[in-house]
mmCIF file of N, CA and C in Angstrom:
data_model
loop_
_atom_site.group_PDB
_atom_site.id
_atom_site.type_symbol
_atom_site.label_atom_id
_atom_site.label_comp_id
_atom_site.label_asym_id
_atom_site.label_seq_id
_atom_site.Cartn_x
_atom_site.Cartn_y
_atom_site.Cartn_z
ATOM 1 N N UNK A 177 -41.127 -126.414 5.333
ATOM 2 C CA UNK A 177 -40.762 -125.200 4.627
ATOM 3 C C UNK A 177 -41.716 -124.083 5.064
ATOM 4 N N UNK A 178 -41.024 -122.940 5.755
ATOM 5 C CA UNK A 178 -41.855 -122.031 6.127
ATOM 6 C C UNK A 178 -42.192 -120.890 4.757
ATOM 7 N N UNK A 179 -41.462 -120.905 3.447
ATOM 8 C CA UNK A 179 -41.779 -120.002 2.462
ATOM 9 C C UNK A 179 -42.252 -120.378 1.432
ATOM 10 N N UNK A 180 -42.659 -119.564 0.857
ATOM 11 C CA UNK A 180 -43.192 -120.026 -0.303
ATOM 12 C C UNK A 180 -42.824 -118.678 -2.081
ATOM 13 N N UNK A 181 -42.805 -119.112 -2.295
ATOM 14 C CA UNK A 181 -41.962 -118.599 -3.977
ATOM 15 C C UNK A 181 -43.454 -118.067 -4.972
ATOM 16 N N UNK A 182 -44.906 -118.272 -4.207
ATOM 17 C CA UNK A 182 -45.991 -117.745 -5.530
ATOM 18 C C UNK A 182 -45.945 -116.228 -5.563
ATOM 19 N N UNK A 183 -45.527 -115.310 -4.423
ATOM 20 C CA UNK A 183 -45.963 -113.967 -4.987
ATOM 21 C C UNK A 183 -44.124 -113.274 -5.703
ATOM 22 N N UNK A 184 -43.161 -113.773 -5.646
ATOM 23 C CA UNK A 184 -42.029 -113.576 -6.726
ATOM 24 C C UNK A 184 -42.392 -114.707 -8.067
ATOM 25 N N UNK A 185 -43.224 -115.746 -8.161
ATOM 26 C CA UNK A 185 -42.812 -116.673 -9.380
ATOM 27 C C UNK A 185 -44.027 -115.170 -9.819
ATOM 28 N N UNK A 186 -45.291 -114.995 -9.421
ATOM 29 C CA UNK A 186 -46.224 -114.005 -9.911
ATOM 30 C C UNK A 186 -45.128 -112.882 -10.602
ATOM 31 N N UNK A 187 -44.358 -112.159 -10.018
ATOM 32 C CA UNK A 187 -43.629 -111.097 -9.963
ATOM 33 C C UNK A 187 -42.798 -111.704 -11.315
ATOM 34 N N UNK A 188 -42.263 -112.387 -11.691
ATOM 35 C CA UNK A 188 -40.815 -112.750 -12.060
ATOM 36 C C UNK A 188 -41.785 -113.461 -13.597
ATOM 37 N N UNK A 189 -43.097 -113.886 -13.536
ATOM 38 C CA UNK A 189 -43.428 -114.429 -14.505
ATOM 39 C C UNK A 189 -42.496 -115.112 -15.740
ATOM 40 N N UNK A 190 -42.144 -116.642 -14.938
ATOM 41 C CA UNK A 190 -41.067 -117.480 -15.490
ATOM 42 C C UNK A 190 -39.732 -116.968 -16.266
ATOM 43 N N UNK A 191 -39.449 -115.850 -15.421
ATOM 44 C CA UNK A 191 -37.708 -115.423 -15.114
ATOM 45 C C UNK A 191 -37.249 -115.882 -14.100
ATOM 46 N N UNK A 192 -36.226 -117.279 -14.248
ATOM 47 C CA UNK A 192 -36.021 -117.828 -13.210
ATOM 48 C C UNK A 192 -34.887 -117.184 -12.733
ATOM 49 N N UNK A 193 -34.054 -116.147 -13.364
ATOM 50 C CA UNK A 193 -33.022 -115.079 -13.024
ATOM 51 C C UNK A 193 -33.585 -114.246 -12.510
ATOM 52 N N UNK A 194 -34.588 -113.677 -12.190
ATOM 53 C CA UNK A 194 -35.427 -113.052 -11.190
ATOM 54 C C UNK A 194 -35.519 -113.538 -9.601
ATOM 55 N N UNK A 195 -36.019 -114.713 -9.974
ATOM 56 C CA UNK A 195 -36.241 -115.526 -9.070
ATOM 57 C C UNK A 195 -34.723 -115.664 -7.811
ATOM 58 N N UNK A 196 -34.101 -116.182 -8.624
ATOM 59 C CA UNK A 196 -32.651 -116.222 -7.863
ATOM 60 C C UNK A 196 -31.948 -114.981 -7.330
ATOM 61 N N UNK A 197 -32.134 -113.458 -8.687
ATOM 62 C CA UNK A 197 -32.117 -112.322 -8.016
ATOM 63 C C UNK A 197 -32.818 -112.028 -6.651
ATOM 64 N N UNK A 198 -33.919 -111.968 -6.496
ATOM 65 C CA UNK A 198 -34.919 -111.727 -4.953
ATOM 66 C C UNK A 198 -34.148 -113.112 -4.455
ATOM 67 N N UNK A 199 -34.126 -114.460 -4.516
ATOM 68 C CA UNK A 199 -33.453 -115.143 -3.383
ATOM 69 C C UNK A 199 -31.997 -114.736 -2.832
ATOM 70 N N UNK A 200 -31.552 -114.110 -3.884
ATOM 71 C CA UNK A 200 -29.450 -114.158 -3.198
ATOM 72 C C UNK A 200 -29.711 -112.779 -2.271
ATOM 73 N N UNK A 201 -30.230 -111.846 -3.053
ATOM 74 C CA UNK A 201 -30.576 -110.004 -2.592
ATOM 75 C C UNK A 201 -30.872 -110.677 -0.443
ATOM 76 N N UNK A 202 -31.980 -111.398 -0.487
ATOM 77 C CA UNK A 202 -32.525 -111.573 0.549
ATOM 78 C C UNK A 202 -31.097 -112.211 1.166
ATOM 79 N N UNK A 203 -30.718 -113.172 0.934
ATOM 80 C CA UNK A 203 -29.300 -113.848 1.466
ATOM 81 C C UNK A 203 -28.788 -113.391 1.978
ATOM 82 N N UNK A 204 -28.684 -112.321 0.910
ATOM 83 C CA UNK A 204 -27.529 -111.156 1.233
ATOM 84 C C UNK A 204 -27.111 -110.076 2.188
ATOM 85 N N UNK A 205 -29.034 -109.887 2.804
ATOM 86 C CA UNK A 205 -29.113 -108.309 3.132
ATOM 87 C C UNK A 205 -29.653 -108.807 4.455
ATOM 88 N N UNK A 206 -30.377 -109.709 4.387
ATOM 89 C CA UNK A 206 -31.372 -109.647 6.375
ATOM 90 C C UNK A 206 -30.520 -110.057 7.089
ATOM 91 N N UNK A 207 -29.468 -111.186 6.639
ATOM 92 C CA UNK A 207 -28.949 -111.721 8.096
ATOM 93 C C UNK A 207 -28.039 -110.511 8.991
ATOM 94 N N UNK A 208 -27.855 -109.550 8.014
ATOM 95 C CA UNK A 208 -27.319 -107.968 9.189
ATOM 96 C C UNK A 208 -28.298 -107.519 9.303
ATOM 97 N N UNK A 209 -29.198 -107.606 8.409
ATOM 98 C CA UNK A 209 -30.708 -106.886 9.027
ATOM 99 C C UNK A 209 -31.095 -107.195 10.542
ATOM 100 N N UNK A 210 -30.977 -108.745 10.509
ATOM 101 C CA UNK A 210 -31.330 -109.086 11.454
ATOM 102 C C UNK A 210 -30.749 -109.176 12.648
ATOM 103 N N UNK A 211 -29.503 -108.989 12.478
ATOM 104 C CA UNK A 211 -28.379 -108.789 13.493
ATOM 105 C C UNK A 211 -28.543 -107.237 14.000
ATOM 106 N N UNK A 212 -28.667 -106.362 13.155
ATOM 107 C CA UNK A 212 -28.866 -104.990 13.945
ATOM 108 C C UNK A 212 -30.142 -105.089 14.722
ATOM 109 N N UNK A 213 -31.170 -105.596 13.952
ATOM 110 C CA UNK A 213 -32.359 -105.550 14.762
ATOM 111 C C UNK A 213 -32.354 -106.296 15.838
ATOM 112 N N UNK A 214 -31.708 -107.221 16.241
ATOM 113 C CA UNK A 214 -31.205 -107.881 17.541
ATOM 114 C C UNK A 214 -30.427 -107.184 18.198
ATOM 115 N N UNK A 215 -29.728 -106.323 17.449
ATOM 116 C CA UNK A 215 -28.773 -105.198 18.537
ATOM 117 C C UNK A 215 -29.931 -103.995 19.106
ATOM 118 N N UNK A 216 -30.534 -103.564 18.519
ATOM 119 C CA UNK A 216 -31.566 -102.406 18.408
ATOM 120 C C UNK A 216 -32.269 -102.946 19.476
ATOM 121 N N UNK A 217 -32.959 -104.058 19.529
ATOM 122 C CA UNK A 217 -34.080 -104.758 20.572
ATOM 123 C C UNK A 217 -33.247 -104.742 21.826
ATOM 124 N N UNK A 218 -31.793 -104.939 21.709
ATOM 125 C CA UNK A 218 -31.317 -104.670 22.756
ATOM 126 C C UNK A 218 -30.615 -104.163 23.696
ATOM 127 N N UNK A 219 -30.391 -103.236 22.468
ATOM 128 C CA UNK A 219 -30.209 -101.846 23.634
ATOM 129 C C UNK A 219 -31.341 -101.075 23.687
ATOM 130 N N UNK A 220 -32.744 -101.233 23.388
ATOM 131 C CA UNK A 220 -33.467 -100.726 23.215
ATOM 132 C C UNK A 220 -33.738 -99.373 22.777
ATOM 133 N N UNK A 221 -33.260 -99.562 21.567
ATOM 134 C CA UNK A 221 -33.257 -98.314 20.444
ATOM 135 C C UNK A 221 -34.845 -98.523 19.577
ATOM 136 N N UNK A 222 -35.585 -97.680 20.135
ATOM 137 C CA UNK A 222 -36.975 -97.711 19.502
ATOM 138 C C UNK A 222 -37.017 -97.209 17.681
ATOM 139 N N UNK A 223 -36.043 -96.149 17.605
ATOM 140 C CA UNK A 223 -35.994 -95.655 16.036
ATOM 141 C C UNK A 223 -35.600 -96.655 15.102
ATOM 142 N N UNK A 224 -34.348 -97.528 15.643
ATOM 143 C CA UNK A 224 -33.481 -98.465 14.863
ATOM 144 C C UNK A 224 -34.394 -99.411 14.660
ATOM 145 N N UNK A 225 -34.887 -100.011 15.936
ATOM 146 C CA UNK A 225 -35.704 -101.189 15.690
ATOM 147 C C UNK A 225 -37.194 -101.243 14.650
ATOM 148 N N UNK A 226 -37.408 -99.602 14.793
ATOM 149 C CA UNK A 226 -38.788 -99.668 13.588
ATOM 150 C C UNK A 226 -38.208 -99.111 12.767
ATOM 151 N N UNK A 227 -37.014 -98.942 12.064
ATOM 152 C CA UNK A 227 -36.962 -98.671 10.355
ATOM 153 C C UNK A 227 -36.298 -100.244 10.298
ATOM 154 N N UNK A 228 -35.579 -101.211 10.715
ATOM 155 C CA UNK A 228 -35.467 -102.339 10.786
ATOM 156 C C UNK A 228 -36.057 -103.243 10.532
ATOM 157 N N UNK A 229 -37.176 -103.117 11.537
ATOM 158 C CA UNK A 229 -38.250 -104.305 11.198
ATOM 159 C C UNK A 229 -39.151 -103.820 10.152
ATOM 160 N N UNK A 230 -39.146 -102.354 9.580
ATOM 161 C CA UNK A 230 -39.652 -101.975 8.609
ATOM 162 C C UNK A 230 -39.075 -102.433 7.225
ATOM 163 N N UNK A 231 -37.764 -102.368 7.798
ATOM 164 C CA UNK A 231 -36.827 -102.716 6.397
ATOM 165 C C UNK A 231 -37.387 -104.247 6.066
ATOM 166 N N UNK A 232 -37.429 -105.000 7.053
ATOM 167 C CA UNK A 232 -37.882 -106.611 6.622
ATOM 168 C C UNK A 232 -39.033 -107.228 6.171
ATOM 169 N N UNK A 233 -39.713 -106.549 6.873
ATOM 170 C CA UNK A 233 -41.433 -106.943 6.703
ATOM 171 C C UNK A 233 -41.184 -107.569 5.006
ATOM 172 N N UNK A 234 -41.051 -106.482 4.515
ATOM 173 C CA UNK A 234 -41.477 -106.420 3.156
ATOM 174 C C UNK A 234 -40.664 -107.769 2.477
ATOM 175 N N UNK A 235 -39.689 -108.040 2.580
ATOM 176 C CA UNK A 235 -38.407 -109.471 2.700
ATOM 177 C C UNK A 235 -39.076 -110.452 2.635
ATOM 178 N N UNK A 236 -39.724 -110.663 4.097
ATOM 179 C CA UNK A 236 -40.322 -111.754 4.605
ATOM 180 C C UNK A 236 -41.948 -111.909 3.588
ATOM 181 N N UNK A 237 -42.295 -110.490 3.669
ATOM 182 C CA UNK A 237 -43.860 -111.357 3.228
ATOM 183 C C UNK A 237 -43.582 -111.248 1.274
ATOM 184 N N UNK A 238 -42.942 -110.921 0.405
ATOM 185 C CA UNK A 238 -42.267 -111.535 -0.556
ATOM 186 C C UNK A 238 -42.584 -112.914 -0.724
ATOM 187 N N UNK A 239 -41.695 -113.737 0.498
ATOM 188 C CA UNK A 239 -41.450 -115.199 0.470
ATOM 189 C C UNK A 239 -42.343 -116.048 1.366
ATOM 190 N N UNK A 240 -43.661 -115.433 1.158
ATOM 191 C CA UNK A 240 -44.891 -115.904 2.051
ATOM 192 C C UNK A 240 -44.710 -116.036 3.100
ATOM 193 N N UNK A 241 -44.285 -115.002 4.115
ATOM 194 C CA UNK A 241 -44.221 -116.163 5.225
ATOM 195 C C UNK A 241 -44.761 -114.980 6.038
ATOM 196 N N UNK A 242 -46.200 -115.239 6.270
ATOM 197 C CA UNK A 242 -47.169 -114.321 6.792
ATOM 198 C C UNK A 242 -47.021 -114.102 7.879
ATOM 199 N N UNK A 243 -46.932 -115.201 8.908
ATOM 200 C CA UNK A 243 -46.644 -114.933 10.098
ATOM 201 C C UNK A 243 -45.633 -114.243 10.648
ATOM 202 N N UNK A 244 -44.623 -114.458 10.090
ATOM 203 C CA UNK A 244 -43.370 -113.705 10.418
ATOM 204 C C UNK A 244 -43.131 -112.475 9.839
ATOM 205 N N UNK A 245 -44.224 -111.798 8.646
ATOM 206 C CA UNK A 245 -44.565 -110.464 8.269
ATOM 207 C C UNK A 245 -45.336 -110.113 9.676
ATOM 208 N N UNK A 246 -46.218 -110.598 10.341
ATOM 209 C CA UNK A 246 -47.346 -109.994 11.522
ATOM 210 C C UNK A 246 -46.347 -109.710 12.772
ATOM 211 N N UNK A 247 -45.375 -110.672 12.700
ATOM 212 C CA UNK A 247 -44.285 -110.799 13.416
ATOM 213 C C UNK A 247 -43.309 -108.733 13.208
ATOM 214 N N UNK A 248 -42.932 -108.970 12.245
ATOM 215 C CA UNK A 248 -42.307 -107.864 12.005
ATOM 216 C C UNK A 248 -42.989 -106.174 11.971
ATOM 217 N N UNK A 249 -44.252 -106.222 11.505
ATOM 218 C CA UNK A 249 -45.476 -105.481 11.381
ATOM 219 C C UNK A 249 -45.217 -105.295 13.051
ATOM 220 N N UNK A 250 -45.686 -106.020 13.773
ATOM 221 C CA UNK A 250 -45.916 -105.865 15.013
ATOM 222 C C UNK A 250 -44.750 -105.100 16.220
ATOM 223 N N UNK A 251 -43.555 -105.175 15.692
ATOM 224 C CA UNK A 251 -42.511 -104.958 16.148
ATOM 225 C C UNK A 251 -42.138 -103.706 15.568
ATOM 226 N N UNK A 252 -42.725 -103.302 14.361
ATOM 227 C CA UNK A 252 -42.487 -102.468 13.843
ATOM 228 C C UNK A 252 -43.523 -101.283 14.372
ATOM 229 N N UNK A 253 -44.517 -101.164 14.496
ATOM 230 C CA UNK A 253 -45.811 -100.798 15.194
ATOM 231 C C UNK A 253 -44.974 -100.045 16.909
ATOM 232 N N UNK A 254 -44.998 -101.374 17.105
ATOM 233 C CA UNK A 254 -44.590 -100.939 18.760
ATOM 234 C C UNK A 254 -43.130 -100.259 19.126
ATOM 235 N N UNK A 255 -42.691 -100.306 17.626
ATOM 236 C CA UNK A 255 -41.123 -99.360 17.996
ATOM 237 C C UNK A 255 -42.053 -98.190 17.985
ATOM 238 N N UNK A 256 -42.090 -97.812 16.520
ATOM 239 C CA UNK A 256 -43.020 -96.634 16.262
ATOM 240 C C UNK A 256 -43.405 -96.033 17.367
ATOM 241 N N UNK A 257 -44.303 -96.102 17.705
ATOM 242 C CA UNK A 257 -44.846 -95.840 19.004
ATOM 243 C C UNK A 257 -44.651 -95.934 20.346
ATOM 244 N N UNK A 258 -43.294 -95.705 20.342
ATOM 245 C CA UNK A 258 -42.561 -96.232 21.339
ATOM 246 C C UNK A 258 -43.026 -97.152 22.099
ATOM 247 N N UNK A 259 -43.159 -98.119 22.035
ATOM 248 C CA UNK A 259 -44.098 -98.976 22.846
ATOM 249 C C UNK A 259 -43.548 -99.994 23.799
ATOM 250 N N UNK A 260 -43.746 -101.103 24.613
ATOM 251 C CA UNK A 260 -43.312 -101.914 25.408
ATOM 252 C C UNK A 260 -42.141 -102.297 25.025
ATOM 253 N N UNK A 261 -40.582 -102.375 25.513
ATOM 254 C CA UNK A 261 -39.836 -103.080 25.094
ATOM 255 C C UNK A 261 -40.122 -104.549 25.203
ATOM 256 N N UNK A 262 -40.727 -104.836 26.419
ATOM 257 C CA UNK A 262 -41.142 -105.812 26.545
ATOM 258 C C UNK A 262 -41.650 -106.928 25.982
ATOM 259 N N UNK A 263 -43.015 -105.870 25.127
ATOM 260 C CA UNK A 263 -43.216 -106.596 23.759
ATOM 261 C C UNK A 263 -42.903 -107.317 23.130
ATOM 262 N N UNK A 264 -41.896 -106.055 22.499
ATOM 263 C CA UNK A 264 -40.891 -105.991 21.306
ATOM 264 C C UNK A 264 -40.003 -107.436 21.851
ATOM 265 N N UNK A 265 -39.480 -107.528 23.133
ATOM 266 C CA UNK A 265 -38.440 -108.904 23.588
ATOM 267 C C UNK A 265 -38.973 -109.705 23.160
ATOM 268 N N UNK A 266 -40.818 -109.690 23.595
ATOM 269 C CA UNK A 266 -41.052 -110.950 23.839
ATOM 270 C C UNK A 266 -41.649 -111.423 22.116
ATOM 271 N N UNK A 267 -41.330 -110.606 20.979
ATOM 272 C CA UNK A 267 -41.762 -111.133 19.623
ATOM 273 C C UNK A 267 -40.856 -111.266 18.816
ATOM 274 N N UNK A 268 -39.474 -110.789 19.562
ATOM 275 C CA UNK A 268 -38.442 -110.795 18.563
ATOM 276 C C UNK A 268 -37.971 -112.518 18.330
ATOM 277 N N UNK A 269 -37.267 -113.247 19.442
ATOM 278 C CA UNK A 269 -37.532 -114.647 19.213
ATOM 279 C C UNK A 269 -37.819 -115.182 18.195
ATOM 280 N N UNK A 270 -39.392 -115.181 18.103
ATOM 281 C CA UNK A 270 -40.024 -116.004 16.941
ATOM 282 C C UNK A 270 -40.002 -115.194 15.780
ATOM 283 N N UNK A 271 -39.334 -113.651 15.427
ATOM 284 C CA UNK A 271 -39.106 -113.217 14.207
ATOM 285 C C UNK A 271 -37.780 -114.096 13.575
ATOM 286 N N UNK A 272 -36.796 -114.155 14.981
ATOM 287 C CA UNK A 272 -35.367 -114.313 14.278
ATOM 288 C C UNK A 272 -35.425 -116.147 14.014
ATOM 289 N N UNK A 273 -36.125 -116.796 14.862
ATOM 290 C CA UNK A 273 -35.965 -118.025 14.697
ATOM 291 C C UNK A 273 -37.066 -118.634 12.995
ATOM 292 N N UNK A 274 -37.777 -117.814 12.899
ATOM 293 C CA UNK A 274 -38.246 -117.913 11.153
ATOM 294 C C UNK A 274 -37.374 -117.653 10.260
ATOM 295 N N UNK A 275 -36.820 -116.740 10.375
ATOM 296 C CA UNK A 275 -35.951 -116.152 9.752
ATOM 297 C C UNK A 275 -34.635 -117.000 9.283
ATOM 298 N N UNK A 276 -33.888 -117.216 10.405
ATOM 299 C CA UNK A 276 -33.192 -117.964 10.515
ATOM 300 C C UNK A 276 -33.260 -118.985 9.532
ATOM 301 N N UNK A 277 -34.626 -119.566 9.983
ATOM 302 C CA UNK A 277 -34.828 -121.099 9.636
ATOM 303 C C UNK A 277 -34.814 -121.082 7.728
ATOM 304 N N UNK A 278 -35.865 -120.085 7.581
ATOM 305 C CA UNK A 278 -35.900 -119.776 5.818
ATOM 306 C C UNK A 278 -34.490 -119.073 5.325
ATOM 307 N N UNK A 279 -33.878 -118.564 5.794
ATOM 308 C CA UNK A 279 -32.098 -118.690 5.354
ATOM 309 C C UNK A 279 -31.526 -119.956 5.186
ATOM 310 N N UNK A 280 -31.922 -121.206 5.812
ATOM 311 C CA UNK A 280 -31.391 -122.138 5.687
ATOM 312 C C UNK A 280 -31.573 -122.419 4.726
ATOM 313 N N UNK A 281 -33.255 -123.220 4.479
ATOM 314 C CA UNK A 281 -33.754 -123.608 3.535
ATOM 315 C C UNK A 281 -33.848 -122.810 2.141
ATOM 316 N N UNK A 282 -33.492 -121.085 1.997
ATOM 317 C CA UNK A 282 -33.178 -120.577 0.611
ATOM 318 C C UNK A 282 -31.749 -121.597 0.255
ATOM 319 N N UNK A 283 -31.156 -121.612 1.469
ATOM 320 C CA UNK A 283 -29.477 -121.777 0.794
ATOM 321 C C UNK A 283 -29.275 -123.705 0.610
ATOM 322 N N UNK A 284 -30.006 -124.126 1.019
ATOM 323 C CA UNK A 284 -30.032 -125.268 0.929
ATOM 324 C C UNK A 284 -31.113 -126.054 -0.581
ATOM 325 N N UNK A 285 -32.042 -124.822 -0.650
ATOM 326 C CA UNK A 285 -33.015 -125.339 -1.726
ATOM 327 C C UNK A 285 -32.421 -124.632 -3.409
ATOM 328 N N UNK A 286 -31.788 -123.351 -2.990
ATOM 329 C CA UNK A 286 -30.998 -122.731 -4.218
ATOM 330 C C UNK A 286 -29.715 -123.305 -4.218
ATOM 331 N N UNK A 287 -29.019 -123.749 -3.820
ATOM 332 C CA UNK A 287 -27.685 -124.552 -3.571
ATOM 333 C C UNK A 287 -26.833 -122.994 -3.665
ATOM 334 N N UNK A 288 -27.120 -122.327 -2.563
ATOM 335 C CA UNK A 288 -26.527 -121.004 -2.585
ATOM 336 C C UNK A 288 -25.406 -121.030 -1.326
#
């Protein structure tokens, strides 16, 4: 399990309708998140790709998953600044394949 539920159970302080709110919301919203930002990385749209990976960061580190916040931070950084697409190719990968993976496991651990 790449996530973890302490900074929403903190947030939600034993509202487990909270809880499920921030899990479905997330369900709901990155996997086009993440699909544009895979379109953005590749047509190499520097604006799209940093309000994108801006849009997620915040998603991801929610549901602990730090690395794949440094992941997004980083991608987000180097749009900004117009920076290497190159980069940006070579970090997107391991954003979408976290990602991915904790979509599974929300929908498999919430029976969503």
């Amino acid at each position: 399990m790449i996530y973890t539920l302490v900074k929403i159970k903190e947030m939600a302080d034993g509202d487990e309708d909270f809880i499920l709110s921030i899990v479905t919301a997330f369900l709901e919203e990155i996997p086009q998140d993440l699909a544009d930002l895979e379109e953005a990385v590749n047509s190499r749209d520097h604006e799209k790709a940093y309000q994108l990976a801006h849009k997620i960061k915040p998603n991801v580190d929610i549901l602990g998953m730090e690395q794949t916040r440094i992941l997004a931070l980083d991608i987000e950084s180097l749009s900004k600044n117009q920076g290497s697409f190159e980069e940006i190719e070579a970090k997107f990968p391991a954003l979408k394949r976290d990602v991915l993976q904790v979509i599974e496991e929300l929908q498999s651990d919430f029976g969503i």
